[in-house]
CSV table of C-alpha atoms in Angstrom, one decimal:
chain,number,residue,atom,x,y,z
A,1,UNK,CA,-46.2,34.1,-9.8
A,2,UNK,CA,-49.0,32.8,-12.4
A,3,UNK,CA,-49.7,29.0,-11.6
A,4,UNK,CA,-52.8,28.9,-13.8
A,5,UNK,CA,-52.7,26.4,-16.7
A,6,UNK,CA,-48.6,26.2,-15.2
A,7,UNK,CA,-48.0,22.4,-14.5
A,8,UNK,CA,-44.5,23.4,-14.0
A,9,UNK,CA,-42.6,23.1,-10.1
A,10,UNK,CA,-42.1,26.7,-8.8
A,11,UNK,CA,-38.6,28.3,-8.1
A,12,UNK,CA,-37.9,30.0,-5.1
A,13,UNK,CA,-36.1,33.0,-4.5
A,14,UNK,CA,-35.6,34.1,-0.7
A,15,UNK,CA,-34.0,37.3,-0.4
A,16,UNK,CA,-32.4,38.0,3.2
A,17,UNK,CA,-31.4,41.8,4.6
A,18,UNK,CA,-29.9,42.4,7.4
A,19,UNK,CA,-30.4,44.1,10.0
A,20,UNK,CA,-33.1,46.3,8.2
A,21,UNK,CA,-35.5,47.7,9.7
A,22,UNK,CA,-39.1,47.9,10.1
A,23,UNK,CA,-39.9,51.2,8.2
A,24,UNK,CA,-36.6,51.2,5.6
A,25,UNK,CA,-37.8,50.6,2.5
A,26,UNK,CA,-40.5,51.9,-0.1
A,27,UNK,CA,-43.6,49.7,0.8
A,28,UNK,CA,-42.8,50.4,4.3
A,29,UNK,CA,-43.0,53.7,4.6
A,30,UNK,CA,-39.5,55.1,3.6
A,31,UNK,CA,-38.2,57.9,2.1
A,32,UNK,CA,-35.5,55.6,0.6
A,33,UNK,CA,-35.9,54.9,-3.1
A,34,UNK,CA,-36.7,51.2,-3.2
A,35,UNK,CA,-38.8,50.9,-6.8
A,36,UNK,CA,-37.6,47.1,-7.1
A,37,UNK,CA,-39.3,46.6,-3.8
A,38,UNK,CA,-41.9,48.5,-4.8
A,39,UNK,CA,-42.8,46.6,-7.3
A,40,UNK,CA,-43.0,43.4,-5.6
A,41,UNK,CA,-45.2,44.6,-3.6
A,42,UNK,CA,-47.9,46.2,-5.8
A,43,UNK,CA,-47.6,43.1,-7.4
A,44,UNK,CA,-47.5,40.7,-4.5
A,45,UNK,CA,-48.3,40.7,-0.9
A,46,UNK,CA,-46.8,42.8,2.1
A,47,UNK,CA,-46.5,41.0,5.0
A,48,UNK,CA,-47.6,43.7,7.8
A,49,UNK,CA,-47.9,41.1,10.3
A,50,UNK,CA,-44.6,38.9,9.8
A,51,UNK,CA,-42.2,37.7,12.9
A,52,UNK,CA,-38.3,36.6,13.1
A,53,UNK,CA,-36.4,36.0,16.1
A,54,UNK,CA,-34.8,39.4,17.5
A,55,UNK,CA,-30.8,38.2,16.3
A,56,UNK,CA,-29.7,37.1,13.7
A,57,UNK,CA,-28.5,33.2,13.1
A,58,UNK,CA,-31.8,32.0,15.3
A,59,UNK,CA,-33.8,33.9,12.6
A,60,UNK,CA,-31.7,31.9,10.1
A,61,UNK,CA,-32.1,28.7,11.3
A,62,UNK,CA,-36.1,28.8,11.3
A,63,UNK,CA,-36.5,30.2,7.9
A,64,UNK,CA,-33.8,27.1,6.5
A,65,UNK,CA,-35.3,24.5,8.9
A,66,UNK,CA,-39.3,25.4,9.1
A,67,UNK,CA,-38.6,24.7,13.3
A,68,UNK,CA,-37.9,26.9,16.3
A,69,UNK,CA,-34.6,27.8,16.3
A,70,UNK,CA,-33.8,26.0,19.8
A,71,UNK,CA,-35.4,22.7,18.0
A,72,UNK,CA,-32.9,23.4,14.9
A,73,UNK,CA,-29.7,24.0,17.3
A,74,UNK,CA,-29.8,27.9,17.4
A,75,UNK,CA,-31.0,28.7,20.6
A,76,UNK,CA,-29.0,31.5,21.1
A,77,UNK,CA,-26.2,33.6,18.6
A,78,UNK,CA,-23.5,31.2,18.3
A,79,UNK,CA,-20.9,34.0,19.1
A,80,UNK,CA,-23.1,34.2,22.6
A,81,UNK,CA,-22.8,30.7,23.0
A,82,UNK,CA,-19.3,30.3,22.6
A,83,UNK,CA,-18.2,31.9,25.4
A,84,UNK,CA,-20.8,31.0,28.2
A,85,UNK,CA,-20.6,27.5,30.0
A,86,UNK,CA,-24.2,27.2,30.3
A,87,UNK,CA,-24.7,26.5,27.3
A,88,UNK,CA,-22.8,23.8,26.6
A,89,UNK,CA,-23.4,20.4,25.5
A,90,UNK,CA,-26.6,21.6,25.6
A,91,UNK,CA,-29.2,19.9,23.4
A,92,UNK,CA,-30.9,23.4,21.5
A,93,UNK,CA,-27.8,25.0,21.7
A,94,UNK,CA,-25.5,23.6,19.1
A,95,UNK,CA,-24.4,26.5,17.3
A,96,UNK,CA,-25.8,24.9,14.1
A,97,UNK,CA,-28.7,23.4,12.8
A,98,UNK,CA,-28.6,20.2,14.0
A,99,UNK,CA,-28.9,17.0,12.2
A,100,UNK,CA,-32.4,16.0,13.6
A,101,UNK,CA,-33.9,18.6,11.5
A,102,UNK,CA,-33.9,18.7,7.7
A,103,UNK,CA,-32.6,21.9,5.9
A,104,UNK,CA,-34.8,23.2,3.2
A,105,UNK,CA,-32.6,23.6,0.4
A,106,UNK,CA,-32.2,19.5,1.9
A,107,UNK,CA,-35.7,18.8,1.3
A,108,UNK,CA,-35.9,20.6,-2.2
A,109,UNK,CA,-32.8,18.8,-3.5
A,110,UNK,CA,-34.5,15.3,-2.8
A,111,UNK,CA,-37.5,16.8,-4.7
A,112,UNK,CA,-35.6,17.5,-7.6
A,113,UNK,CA,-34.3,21.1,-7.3
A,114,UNK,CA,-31.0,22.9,-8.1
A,115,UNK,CA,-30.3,24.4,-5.1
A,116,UNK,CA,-28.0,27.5,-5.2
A,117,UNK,CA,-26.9,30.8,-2.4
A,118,UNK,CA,-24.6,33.3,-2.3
A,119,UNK,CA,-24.4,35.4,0.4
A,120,UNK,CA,-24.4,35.2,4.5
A,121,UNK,CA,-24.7,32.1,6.1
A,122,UNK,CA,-24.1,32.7,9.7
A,123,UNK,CA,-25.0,28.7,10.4
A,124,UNK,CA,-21.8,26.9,11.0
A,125,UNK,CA,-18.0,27.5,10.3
A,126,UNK,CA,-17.1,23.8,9.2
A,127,UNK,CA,-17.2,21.7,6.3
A,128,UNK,CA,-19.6,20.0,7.9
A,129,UNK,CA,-22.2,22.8,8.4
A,130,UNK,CA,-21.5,24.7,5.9
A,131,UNK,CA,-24.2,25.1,2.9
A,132,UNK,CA,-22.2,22.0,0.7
A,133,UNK,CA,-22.8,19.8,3.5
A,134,UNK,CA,-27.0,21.2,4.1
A,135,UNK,CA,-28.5,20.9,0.5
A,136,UNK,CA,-26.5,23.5,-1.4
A,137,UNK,CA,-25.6,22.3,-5.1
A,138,UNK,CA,-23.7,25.6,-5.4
A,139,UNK,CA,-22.7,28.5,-3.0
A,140,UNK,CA,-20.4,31.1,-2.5
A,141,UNK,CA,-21.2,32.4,1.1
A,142,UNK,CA,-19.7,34.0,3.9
A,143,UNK,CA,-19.7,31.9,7.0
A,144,UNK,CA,-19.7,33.8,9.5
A,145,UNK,CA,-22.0,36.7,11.2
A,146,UNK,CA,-20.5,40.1,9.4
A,147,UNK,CA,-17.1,41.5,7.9
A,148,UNK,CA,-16.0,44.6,6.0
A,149,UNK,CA,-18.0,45.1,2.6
A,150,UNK,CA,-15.5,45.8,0.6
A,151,UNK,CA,-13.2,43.4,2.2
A,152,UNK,CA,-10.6,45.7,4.1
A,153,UNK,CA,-9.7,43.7,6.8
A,154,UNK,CA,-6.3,44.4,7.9
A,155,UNK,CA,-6.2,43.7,11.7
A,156,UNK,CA,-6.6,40.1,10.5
A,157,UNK,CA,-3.0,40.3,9.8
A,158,UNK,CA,-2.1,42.0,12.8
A,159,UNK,CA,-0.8,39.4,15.3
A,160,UNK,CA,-1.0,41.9,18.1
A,161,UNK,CA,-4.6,41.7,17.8
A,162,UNK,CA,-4.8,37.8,18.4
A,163,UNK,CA,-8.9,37.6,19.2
A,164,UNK,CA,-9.5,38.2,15.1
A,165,UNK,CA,-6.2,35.8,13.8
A,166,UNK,CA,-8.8,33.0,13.1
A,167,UNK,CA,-10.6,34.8,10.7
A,168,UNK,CA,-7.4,35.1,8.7
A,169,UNK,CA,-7.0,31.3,8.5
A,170,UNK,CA,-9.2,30.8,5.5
A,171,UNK,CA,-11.7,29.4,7.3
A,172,UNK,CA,-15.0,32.8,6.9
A,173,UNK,CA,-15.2,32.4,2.9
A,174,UNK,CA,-16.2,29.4,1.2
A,175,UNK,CA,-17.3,28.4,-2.6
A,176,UNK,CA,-18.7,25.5,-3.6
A,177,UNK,CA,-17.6,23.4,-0.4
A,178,UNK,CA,-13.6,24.7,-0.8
A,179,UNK,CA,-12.7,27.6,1.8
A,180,UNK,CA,-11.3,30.5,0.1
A,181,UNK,CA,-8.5,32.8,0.9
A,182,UNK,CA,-10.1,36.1,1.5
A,183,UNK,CA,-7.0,38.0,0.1
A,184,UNK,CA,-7.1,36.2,-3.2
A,185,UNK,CA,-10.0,34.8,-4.2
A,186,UNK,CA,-12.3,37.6,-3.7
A,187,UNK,CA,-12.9,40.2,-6.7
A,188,UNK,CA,-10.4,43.1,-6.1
A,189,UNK,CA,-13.5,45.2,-6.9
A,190,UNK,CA,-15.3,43.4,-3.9
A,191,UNK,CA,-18.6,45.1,-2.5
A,192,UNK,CA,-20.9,43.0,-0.3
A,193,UNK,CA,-24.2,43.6,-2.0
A,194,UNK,CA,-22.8,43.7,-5.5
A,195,UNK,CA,-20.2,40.6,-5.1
A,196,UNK,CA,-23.3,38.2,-3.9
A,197,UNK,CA,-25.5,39.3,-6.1
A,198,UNK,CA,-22.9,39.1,-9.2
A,199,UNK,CA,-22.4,35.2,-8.1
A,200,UNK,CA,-25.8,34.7,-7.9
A,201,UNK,CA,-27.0,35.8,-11.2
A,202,UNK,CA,-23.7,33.6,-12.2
A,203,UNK,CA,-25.2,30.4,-10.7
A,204,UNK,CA,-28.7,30.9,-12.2
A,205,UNK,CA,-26.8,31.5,-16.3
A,206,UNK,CA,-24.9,28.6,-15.4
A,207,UNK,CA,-27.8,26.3,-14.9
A,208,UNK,CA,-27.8,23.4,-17.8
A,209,UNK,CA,-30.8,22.2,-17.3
A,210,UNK,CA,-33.2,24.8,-17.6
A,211,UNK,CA,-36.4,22.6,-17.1
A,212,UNK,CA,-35.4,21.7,-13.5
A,213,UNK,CA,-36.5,24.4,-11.0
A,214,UNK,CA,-34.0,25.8,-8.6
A,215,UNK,CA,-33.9,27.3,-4.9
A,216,UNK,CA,-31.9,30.4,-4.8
A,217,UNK,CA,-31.5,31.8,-1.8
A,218,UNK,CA,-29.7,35.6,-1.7
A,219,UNK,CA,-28.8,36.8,2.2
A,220,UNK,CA,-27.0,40.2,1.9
A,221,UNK,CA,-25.0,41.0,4.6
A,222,UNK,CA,-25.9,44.3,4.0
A,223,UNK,CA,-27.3,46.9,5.8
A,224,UNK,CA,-25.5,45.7,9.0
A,225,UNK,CA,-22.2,47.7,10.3
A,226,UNK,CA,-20.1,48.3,9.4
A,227,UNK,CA,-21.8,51.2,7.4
A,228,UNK,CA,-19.9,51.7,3.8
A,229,UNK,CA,-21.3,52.3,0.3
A,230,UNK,CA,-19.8,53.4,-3.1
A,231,UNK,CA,-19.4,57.6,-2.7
A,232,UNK,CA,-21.5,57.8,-5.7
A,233,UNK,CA,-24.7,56.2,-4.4
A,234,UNK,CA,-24.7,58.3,-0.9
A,235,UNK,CA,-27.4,61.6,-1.3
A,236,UNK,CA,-26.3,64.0,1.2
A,237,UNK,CA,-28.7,66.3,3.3
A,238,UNK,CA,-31.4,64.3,3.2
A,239,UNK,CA,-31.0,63.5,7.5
A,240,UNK,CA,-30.2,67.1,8.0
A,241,UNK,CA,-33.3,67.4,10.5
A,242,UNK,CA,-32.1,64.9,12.7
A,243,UNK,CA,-33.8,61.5,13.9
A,244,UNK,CA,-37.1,63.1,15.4
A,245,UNK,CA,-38.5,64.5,12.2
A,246,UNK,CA,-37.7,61.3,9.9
A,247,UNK,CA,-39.7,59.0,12.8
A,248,UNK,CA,-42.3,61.4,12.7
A,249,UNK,CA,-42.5,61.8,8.8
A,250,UNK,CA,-42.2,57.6,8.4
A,251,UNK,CA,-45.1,57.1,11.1
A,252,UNK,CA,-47.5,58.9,9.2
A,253,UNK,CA,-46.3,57.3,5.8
A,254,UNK,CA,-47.0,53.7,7.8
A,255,UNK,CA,-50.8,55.5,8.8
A,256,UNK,CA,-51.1,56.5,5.7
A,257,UNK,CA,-50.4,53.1,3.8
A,258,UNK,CA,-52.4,51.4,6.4
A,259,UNK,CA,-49.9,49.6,8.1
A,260,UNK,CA,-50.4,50.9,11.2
A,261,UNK,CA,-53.5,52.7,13.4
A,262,UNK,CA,-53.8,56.4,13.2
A,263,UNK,CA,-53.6,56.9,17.2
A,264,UNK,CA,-50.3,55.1,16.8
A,265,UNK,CA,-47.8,56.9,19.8
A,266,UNK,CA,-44.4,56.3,18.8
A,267,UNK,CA,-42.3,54.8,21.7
A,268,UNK,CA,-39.9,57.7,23.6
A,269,UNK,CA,-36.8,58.3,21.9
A,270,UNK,CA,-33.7,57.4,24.2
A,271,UNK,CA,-31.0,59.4,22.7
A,272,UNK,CA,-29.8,63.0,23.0
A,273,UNK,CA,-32.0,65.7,21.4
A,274,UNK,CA,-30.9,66.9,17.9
A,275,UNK,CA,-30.5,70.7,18.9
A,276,UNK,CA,-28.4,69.5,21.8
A,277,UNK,CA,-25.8,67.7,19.4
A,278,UNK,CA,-22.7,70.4,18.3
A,279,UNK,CA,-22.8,70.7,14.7
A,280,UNK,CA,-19.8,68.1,13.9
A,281,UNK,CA,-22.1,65.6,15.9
A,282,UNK,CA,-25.4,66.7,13.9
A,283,UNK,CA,-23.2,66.3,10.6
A,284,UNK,CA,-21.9,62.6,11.6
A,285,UNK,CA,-25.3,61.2,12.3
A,286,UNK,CA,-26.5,62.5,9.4
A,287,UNK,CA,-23.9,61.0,7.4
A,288,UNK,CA,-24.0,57.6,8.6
A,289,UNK,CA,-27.5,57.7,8.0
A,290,UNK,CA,-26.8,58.6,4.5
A,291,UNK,CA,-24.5,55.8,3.9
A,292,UNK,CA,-27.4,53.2,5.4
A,293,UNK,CA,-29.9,54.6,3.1
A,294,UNK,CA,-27.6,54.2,0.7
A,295,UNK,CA,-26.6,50.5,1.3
A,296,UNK,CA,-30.4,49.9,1.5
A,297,UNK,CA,-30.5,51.4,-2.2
A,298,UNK,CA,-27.8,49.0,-3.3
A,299,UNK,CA,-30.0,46.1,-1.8
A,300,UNK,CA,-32.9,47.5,-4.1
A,301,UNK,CA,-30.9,47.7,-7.4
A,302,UNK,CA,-29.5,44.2,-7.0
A,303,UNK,CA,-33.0,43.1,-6.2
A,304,UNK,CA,-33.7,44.4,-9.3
A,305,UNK,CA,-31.3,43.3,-11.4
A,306,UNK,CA,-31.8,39.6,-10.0
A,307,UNK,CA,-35.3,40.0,-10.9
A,308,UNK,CA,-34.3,41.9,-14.6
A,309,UNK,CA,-32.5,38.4,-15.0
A,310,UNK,CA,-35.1,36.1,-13.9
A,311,UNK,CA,-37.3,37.9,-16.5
A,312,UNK,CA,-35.0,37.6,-19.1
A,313,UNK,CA,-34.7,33.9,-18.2
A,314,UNK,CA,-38.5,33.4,-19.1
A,315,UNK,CA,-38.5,32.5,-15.2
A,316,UNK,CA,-40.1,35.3,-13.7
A,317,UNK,CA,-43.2,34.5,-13.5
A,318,UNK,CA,-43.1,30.8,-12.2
A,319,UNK,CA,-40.6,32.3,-9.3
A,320,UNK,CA,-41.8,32.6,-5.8
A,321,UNK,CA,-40.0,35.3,-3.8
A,322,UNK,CA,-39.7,36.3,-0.5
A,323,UNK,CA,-38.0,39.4,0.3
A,324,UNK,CA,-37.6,40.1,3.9
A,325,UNK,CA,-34.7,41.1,7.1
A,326,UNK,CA,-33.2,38.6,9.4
A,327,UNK,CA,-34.4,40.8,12.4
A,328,UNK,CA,-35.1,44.5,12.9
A,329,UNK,CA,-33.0,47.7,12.5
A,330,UNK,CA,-29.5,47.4,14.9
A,331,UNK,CA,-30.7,47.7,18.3
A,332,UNK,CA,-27.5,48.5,20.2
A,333,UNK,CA,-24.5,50.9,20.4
A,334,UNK,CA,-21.2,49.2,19.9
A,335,UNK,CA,-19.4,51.5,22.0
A,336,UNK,CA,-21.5,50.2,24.9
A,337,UNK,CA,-20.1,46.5,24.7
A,338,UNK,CA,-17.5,45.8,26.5
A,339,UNK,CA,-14.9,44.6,24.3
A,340,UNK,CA,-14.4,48.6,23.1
A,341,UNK,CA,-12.2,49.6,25.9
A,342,UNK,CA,-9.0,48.4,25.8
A,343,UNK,CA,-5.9,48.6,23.2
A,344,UNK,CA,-6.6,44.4,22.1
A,345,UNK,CA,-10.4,45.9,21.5
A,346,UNK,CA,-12.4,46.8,18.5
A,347,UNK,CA,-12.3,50.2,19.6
A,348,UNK,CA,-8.6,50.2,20.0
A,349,UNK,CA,-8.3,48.0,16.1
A,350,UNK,CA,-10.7,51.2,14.8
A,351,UNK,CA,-8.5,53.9,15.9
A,352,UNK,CA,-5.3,52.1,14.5
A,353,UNK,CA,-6.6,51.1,10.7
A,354,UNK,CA,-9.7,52.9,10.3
A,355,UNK,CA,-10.5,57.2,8.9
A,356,UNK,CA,-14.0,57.8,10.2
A,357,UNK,CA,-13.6,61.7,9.1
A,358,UNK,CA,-16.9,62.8,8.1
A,359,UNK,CA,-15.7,62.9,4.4
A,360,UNK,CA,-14.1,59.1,4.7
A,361,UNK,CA,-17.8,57.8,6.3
A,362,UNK,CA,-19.0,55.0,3.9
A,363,UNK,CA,-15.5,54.2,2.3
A,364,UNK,CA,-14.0,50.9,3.1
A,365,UNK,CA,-11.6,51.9,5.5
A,366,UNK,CA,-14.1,53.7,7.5
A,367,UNK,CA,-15.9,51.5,10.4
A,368,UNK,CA,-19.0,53.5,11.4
A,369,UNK,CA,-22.6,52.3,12.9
């Protein structure tokens, strides 16, 4: 951003991953093509040395309130919350940010900003929480924590499997302030990445008054499981050699970039060795780690395109943006929580709707982490 001889406000772009992790793009150290990314930062800062909160909403709530996330309501993952008495009626642990802090895109509309999202907003199911009702002019936004990216959801209308019948009462998908009907609002063509990125480039051609600067904030929900990408973006055989050799080949891309100390001793690795796995095994893990990387690429490109637009706005450089992940790389095995045991349980909802075949990995009606 150039702000010499500029008397002109700044925009602000945050971009949001999640669940990405430390080493998983370009400047990072990855062997994932990320040249949007990449060009940010050559031409901006890296932040080597930058902190969330370990989940998810609590990062959420800091980065939209400028507080601690128990201050802001958040003191915990709202779906942790929920079903725990201790917390409550707890002051800290509303579930949302609470009114006694101010939400940025709050502030900025006071100061004369056009505030617009699209994307995940993981703060608050109601009208009353929702983006419309904390500083949002415009937003089209997925309420809750994650769903299906290309929108295949059909144990919603299942009523044998009464623990997910909520999410099929309209309530998840919002635009503007209305809820929307998940089934017929959405593009039939509906991918994640693509879909929020589509509506945010909307919002910003839509703008009338092109002298007012705006607050755009994009929060995939995207990389997080399940894992699913478009066949044509997935490069096979690039995870052939298993998880040991790509930590050892991305540690000494982070030493050599600088980012971290040459004597740098990777921490154990807790899973089964790679020559122990049968070859169906080896050729799974590889595959869902082909369909990340490749949901990390999509991120990139619609980086990039957002950016390609801003340009072509004559915005580009008076725009602020911050490119970063809500926390780091998914840290536990979904198998190991309990609700995959029984025939009302994920596991159970996986094996009834879902083809994880290792040719069907990525496609919508896989469910794969």
């Amino acid at each position: 951003m150039d702000s010499v001889g500029n008397s002109r406000r700044p925009n602000f772009l945050i971009i949001v991953a999640d669940d990405l992790g430390y080493s998983d793009t370009g400047p990072f150290g990855s062997e994932v093509k990320t040249p949007a990314l990449d060009k940010l930062a050559q031409t901006g800062m890296r932040l080597t040395n930058f902190h969330t909160a370990s989940a998810c909403s609590p990062t959420r709530s800091m980065l939209l309130s400028g507080t601690d996330n128990h201050i802001a309501g958040l003191g915990q993952m709202t779906e942790h919350m929920a079903s725990k008495e201790a917390y409550q009626n707890r002051p800290g642990y509303e579930g949302y940010p609470n009114f006694s802090v101010a939400a940025l895109p709050e502030i900025l509309q006071d100061a004369g900003y056009e505030t617009i999202m699209s994307g995940k907003w993981h703060l608050g199911l109601t009208k009353e929480t929702a983006p419309s009702a904390r500083g949002f002019d415009k937003s089209f936004t997925f309420l809750s924590g994650c769903c299906n990216h290309y929108n295949y959801e059909p144990q919603l209308d299942d009523p044998s499997h009464s623990i997910f019948t909520p999410m099929n009462a309209g309530e998840f998908w919002m635009k503007d302030g209305a809820y929307l009907d998940r089934k017929k609002d959405l593009p039939a063509n509906f991918y994640s990445t693509t879909s929020f990125t589509d509506q945010l480039i909307g919002y910003l051609s839509e703008r009338k008054n092109s002298q007012k600067p705006f607050f755009a904030y994009l929060p995939f929900t995207a990389p997080h499981w399940p894992l699913q990408a478009p066949a044509e973006v997935i490069a096979e055989g690039v995870y052939d050699e298993g998880p040991g050799v790509l930590r050892s080949k991305r540690l000494q891309a982070l030493i050599s970039l600088g980012i971290v100390p040459k004597d740098t001793e990777p921490a154990p690795m807790t899973h089964e060795l790679w020559d122990s796995l049968s070859a169906e095994e080896r050729a799974k893990s590889a595959r869902a780690m082909e369909v990340y990387a490749a949901m990390v690429d999509l991120i990139d490109r619609s980086i990039g395109r957002v950016v390609d637009h801003l340009e072509k706005m004559g915005e580009l450089d008076n725009t602020f943006i911050l490119s970063m992940s809500d926390n780091g790389a998914e840290g536990s095995l979904l198998e190991a929580i309990p609700i995959m045991g029984g025939e009302t349980t994920v596991n159970a909802i996986i094996n009834k709707y879902y083809n994880n075949s290792l040719k069907n990995m990525g496609a919508g009606d896989s469910y794969v982490w």
